[in-house]
CSV table of C-alpha atoms in Angstrom, one decimal:
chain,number,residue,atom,x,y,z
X,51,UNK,CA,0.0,0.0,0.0
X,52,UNK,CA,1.0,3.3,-0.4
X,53,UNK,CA,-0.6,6.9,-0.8
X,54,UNK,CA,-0.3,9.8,-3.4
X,55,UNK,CA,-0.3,13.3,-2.1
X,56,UNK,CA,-1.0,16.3,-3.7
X,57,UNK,CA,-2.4,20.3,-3.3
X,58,UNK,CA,-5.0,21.6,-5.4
X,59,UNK,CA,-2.8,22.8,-8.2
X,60,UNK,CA,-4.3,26.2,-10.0
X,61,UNK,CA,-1.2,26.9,-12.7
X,62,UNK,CA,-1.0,29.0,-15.7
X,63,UNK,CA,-0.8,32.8,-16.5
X,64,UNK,CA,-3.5,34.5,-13.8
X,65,UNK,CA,-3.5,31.7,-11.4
X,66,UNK,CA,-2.9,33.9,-8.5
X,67,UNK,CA,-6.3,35.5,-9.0
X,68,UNK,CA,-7.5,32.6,-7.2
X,69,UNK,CA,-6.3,33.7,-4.7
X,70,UNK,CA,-9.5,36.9,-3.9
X,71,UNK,CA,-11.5,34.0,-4.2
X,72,UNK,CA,-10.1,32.3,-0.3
X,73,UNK,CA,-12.1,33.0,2.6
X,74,UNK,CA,-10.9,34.1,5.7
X,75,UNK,CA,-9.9,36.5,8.1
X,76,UNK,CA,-5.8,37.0,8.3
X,77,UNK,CA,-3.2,35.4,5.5
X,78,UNK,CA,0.7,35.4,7.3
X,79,UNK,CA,2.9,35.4,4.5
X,80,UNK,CA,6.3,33.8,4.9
X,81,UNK,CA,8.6,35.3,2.6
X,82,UNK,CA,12.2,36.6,1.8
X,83,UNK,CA,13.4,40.2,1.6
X,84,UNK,CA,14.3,40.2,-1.9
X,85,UNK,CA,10.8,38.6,-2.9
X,86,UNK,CA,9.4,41.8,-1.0
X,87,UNK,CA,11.8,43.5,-2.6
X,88,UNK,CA,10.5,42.7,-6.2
X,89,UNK,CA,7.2,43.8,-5.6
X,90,UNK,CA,5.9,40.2,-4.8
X,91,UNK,CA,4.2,40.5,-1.5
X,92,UNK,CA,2.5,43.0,-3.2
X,93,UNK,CA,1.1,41.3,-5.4
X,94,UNK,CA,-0.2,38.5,-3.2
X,95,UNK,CA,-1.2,41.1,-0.5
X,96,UNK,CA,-3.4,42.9,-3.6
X,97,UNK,CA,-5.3,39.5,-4.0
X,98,UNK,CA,-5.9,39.2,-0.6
X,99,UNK,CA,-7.3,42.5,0.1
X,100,UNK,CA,-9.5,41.9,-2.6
X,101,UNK,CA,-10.7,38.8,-0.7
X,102,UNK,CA,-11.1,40.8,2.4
X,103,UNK,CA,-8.1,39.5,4.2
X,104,UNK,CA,-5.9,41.5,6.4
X,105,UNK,CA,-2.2,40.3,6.5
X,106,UNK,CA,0.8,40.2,8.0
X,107,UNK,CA,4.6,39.7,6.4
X,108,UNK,CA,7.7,37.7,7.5
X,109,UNK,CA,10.5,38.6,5.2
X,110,UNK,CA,13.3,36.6,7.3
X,111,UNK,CA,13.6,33.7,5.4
X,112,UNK,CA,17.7,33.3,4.6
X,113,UNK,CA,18.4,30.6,1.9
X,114,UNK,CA,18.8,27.0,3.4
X,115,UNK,CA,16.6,28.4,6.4
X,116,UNK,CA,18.0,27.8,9.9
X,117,UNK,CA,15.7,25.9,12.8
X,118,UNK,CA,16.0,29.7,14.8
X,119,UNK,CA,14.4,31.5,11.9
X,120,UNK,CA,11.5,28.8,11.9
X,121,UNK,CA,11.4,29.2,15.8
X,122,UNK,CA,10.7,33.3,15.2
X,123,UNK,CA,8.5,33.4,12.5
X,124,UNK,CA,6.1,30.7,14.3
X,125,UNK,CA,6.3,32.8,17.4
X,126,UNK,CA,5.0,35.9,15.4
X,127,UNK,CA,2.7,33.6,13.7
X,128,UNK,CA,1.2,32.8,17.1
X,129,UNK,CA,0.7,36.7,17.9
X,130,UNK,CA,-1.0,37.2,14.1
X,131,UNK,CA,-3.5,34.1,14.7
X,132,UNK,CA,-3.7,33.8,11.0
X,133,UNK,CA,-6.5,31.1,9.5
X,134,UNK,CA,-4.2,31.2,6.3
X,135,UNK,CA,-0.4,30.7,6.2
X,136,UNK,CA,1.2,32.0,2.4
X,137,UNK,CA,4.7,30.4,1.7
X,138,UNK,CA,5.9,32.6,-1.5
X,139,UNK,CA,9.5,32.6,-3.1
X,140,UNK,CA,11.7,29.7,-3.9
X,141,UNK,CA,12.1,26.2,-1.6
X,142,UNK,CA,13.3,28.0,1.3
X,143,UNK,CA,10.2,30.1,1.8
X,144,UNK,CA,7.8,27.1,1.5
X,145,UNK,CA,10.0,25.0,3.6
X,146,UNK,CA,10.2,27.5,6.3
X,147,UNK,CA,6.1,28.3,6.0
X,148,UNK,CA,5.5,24.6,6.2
X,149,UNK,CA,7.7,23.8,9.4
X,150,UNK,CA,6.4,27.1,10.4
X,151,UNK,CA,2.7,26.0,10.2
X,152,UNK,CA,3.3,23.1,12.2
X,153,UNK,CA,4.9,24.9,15.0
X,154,UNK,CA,2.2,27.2,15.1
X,155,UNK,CA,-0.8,24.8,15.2
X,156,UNK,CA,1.9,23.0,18.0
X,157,UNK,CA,3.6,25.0,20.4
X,158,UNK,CA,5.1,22.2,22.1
X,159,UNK,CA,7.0,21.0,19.1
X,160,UNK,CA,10.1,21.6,17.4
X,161,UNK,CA,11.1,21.4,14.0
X,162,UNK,CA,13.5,18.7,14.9
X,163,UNK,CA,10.3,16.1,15.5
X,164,UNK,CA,8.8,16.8,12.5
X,165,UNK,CA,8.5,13.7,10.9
X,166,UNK,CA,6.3,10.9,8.8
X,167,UNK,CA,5.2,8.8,11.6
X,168,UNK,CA,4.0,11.3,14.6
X,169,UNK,CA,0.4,12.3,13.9
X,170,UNK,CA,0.2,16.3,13.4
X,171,UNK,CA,-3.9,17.2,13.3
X,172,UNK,CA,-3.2,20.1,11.6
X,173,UNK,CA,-5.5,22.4,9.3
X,174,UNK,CA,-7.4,23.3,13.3
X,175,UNK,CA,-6.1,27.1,13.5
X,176,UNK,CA,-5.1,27.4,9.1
X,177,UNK,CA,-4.5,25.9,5.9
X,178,UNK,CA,-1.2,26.7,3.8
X,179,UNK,CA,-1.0,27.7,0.3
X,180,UNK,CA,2.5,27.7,-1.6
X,181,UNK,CA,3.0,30.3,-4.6
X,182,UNK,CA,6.4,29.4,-5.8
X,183,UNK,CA,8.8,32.5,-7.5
X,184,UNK,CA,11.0,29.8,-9.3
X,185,UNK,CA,10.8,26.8,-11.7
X,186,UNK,CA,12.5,24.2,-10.0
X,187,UNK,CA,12.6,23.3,-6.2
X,188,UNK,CA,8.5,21.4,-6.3
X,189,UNK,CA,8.4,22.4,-2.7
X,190,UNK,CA,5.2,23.9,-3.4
X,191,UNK,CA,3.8,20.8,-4.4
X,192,UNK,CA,5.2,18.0,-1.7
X,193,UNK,CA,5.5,18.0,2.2
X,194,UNK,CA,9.0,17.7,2.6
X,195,UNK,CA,11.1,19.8,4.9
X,196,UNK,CA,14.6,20.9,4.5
X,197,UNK,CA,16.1,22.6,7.3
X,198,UNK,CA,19.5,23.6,8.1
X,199,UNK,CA,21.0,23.3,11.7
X,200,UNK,CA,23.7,26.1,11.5
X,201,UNK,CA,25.3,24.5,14.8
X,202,UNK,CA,25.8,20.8,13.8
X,203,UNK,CA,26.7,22.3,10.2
X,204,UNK,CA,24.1,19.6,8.3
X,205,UNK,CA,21.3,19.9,6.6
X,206,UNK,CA,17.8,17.7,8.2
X,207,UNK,CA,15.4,16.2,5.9
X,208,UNK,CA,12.2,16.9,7.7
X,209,UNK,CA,8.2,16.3,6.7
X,210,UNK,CA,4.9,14.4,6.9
X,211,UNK,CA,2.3,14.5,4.6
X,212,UNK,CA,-0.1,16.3,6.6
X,213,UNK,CA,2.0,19.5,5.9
X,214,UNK,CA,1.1,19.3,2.1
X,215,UNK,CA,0.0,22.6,1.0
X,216,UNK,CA,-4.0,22.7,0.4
X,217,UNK,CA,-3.5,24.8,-2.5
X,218,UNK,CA,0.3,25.3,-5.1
X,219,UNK,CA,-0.8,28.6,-7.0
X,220,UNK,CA,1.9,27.5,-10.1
X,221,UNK,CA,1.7,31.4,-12.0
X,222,UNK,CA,4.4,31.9,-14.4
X,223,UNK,CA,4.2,36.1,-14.1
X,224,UNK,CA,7.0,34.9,-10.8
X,225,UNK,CA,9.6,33.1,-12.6
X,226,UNK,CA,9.4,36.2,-15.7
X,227,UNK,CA,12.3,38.1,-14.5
X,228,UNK,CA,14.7,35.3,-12.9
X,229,UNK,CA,18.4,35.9,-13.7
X,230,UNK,CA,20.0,33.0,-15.9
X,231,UNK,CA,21.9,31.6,-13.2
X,232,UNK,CA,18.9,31.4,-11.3
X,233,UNK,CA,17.3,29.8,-13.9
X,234,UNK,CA,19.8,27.1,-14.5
X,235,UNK,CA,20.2,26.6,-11.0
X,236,UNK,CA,16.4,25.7,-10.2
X,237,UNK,CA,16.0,24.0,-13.9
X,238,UNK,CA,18.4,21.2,-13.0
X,239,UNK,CA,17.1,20.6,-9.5
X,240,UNK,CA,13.4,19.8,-11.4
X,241,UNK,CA,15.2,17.7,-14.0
X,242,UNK,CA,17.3,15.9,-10.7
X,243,UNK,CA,13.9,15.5,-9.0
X,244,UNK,CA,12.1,14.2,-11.9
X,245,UNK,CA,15.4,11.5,-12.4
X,246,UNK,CA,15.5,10.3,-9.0
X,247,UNK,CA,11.5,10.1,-8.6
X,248,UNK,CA,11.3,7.6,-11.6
X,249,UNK,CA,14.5,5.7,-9.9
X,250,UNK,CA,14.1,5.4,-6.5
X,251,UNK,CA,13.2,2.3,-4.8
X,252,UNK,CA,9.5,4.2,-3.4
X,253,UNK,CA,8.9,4.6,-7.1
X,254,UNK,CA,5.3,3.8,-8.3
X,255,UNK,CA,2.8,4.1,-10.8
X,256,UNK,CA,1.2,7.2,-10.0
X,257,UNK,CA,4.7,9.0,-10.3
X,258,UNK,CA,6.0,7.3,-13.2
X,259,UNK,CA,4.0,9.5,-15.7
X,260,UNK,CA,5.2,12.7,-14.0
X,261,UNK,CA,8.9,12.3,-13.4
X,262,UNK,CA,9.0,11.1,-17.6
X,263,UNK,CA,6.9,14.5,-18.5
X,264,UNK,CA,9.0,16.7,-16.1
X,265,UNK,CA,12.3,15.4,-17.4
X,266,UNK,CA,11.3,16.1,-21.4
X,267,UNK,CA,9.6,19.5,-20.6
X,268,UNK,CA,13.3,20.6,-18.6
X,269,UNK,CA,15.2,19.3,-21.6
X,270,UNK,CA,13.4,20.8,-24.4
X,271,UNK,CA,12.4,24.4,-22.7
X,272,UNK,CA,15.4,25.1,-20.0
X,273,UNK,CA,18.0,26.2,-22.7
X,274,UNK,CA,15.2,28.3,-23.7
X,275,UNK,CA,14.5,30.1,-20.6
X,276,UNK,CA,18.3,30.6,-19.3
X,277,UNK,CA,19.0,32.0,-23.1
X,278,UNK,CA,16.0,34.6,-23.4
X,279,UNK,CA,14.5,34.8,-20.1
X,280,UNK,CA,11.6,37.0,-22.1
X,281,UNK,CA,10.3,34.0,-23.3
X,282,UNK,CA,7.0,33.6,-21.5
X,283,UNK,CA,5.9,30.3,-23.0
X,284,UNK,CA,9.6,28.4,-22.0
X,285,UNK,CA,8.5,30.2,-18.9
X,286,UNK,CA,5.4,28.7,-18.2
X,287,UNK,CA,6.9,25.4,-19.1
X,288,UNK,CA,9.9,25.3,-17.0
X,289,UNK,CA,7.2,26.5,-14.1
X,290,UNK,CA,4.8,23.4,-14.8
X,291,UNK,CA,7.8,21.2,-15.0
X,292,UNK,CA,9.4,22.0,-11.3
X,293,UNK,CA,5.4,21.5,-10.0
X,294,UNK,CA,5.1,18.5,-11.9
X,295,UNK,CA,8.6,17.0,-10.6
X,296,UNK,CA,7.6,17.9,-7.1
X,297,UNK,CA,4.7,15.6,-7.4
X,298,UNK,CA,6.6,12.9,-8.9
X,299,UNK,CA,9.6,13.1,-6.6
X,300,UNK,CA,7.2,13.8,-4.1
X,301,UNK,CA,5.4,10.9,-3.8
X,302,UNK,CA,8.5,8.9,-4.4
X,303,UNK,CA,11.9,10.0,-3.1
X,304,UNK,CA,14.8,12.1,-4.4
X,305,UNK,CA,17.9,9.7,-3.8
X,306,UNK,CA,21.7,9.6,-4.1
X,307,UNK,CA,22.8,12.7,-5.4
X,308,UNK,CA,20.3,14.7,-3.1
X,309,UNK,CA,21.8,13.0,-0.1
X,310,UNK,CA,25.7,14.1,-1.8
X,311,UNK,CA,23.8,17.6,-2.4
X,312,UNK,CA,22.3,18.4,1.0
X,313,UNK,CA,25.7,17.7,2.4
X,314,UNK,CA,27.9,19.9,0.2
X,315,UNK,CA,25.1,22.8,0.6
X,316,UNK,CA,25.6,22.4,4.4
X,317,UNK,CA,29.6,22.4,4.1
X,318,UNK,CA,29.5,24.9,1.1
X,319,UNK,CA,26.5,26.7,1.1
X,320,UNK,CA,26.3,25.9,-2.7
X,321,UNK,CA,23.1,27.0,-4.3
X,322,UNK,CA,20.6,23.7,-3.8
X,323,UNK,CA,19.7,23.4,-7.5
X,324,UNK,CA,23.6,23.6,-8.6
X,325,UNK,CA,24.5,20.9,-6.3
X,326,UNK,CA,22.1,18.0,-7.1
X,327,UNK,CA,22.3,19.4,-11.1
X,328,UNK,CA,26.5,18.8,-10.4
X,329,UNK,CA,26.5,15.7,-8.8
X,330,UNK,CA,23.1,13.7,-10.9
X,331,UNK,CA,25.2,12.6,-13.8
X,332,UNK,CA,27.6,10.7,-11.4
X,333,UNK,CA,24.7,9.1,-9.8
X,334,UNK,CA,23.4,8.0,-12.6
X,335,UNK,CA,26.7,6.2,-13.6
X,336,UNK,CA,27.1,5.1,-9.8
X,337,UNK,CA,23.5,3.3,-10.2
X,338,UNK,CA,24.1,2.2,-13.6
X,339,UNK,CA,23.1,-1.3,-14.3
X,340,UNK,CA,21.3,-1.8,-11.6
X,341,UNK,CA,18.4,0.7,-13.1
X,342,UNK,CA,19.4,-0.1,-16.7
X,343,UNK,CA,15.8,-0.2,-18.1
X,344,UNK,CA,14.5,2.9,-16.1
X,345,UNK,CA,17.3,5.3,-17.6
X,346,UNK,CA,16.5,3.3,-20.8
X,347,UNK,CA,12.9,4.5,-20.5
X,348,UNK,CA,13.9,8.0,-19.8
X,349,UNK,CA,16.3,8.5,-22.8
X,350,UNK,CA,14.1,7.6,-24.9
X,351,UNK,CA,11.0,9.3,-23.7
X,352,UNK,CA,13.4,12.4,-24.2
X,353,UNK,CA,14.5,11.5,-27.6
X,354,UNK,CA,18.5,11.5,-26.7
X,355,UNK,CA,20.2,9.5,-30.1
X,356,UNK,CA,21.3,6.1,-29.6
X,357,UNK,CA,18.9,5.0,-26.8
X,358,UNK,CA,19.1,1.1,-27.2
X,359,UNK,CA,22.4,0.9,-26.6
X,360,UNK,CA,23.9,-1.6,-24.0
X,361,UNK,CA,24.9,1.4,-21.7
X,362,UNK,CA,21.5,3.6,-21.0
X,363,UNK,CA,23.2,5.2,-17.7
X,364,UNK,CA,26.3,6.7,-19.3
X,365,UNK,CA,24.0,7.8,-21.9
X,366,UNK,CA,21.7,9.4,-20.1
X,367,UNK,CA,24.5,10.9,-17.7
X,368,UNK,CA,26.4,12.3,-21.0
X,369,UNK,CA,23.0,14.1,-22.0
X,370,UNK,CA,22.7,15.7,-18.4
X,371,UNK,CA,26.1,17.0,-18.8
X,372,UNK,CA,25.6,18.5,-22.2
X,373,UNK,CA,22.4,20.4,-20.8
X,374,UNK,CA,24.5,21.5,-17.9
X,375,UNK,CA,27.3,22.7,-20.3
X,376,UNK,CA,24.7,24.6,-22.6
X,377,UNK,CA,23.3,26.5,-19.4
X,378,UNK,CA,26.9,26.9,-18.0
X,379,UNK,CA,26.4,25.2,-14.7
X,380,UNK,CA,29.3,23.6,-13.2
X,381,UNK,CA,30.3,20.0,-13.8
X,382,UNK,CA,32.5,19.8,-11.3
X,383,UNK,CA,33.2,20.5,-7.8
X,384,UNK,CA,36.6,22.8,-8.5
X,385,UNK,CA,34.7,24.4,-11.4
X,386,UNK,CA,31.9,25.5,-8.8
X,387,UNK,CA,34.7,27.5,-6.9
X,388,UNK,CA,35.9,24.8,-4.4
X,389,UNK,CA,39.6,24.4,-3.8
X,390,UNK,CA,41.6,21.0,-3.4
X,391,UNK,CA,42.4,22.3,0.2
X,392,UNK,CA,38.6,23.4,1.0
X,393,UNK,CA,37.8,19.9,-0.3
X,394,UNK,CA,40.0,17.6,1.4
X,395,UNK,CA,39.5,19.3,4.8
X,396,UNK,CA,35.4,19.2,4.5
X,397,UNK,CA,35.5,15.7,2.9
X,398,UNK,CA,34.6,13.8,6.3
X,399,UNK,CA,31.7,16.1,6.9
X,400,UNK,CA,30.8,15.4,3.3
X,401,UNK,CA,30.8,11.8,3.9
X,402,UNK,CA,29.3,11.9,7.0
X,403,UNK,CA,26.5,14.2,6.3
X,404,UNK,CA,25.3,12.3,3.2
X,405,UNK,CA,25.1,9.2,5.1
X,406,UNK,CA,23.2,10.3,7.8
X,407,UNK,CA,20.6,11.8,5.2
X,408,UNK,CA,17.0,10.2,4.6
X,409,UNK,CA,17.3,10.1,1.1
X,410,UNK,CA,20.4,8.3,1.0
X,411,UNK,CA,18.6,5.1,1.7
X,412,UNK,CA,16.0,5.1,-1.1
X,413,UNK,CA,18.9,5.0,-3.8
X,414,UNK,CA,19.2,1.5,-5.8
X,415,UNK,CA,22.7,1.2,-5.3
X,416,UNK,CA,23.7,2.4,-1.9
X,417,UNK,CA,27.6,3.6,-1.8
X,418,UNK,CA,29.2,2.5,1.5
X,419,UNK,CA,31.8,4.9,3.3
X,420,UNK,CA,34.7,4.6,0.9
X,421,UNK,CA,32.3,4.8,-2.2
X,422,UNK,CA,30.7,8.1,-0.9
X,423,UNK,CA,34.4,9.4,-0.5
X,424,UNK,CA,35.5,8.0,-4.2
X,425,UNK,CA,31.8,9.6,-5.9
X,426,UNK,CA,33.1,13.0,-3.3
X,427,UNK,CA,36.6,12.8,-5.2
X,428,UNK,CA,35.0,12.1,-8.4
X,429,UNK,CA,32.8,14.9,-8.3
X,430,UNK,CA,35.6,17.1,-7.4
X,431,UNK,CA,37.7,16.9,-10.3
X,432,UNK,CA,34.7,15.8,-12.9
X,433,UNK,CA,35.7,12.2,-13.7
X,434,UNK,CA,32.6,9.7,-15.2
X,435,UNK,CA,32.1,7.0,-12.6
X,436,UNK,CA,33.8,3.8,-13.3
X,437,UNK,CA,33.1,2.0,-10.5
């Protein structure tokens, strides 16, 4: 048995209109200073006026958001008493709103015991709605949690599916002014989460048909968007795609080179989307045989020349790096500005964090210690996995 999870999804240009058309009392919108910055909360705040909804902002969301940050914003969301809770900007907002909404609804809780098998009753005090501001994270669209724990230097992979959002409002006007790196960045963590989901071992049905669609929409229209950013219909696309990814991966499990990722954005603070785009290719080598047919099934599906050959995997890995050349995203870790001595001194956190982290264990081929450490050193100078 298993379940399938998902928000009401309202997508396409003027989907956050739908948002005058909520009921309710007071909206707390959790938030970033640059999304107010743009004009963002703005936006959302003109909807809910409209709807006849006072609200309140938290704009303290810092990028890979800290367990103290959560702590604050659910104490101010206990003073608002909001019956609507607004995550809006890229994964870090919605993660933060979600956790956020859990501590608010319990008081006696911390983030740290947020978790799959504890029963949270929430939806008693307010209901969450996720707008997302770039095309790639699918936060908006699953309940999983990442939080960073500045003391211990590791990110936690946190979550149950009661903290789904009741309502994703996917509108492309928020990703119509993204910077190219930006762009790239959040492209390759859809097209990592879209891989993974179709590969994991919590793969299913239901998901299949997602993670295949995500993965040909981020090939065909994420060259687009990071080369002319004023094209509104790669826009929209590359939007749909991270949403759709988030309910594939979302309903089955990111894997290996999330777990690799999550560590070096702990270590490194390097951009989330940069890091699993970096290290998915040496997965998918690492895995190889082992999912032979699946990364069959996905070249293919994408078109990618030469798809019956005996070696899907290193085919499928070549075609990730090509994208990630064309968008100029770093196929390495010395090319994404870490040095040999940074690396070797970090490199038993970087083990040890990545084996310590929930997705790790969902991979088809799990690397032991010294495998971790050779994918690590791989990585680092950007050699294809032969081992």
């Amino acid at each position: 048995m298993w379940y399938f999870n998902s928000p009401l999804m309202v997508f396409g240009e003027g989907a956050l209109s739908e948002l005058a058309m909520i009921e309710g009392k007071r909206a707390f919108i959790v938030t970033d200073a640059n999304i107010a910055r743009l004009g963002y909360v703005d936006m959302v705040g003109q909807q809910l006026r409209a709807a006849g909804l006072e609200y309140q902002v938290f704009a303290e969301v810092e990028p890979d958001p800290s367990l103290e940050t959560v702590k604050r914003g659910a104490e101010q969301m206990r003073q608002f008493a909001p019956d609507w809770i607004i995550g809006l900007g890229g994964g870090s907002s919605m993660d933060a709103a979600k956790a956020m909404w859990v501590l608010y609804e319990h008081p006696e809780m911390v983030p740290e015991e947020i978790n799959p098998i504890v029963p949270l009753k929430l939806r008693e005090k307010a209901r969450l709605i996720t707008i997302p501001t770039t095309s790639g994270t699918g936060a908006e669209a699953s309940w999983g949690i990442v939080l960073t724990d500045p003391k211990e230097g590791r990110k936690l992979a946190l979550g149950s599916r009661e903290n789904m959002a009741d309502m994703a409002i996917v509108d492309p006007v928020f990703a119509a002014t993204l910077p190219a790196q930006i762009t790239a960045d959040t492209g390759m963590d859809a097209l990592t989460h879209a891989v993974e989901g179709y590969t994991s071992t919590w793969r299913n049905d239901f998901c299949d048909g997602l993670c295949l669609v995500a993965t040909k929409l981020v090939f065909t229209y994420l060259p687009r968007a990071v080369t002319d950013g004023s094209d509104m219909g790669a826009r929209e696309k590359m939007h749909n795609a991270a949403s759709i990814a988030g309910l594939g991966f979302g309903n089955s499990m990111a894997a290996l080179a999330h777990a690799m990722a999550h560590s070096l954005g702990a270590v490194f603070h390097t951009p989330h989307g940069r890091a699993v785009g970096l290290f998915l290719p040496y997965t998918v080598e690492f895995v190889g045989d082992v999912m032979a047919a699946r990364y069959a099934d996905l070249a293919r599906f994408v078109d990618i020349s030469g798809a019956t050959t005996q070696q899907p995997a290193r085919l499928l890995a070549d075609h990730i790096r090509d994208l990630a050349e064309r968008i100029k995203q770093p196929l390495s870790l010395q090319k994404a500005g870490i040095t040999l001595e940074q690396f070797e001194a970090r490199l038993p956190k970087l083990v040890a964090n990545a084996e310590s982290d929930a997705t790790l264990v969902v991979s088809m081929r799990i690397p032991d210690s010294a495998e971790l450490e050779r994918l690590y050193r791989y990585a680092f100078v950007g050699t294809p996995v032969d081992f």
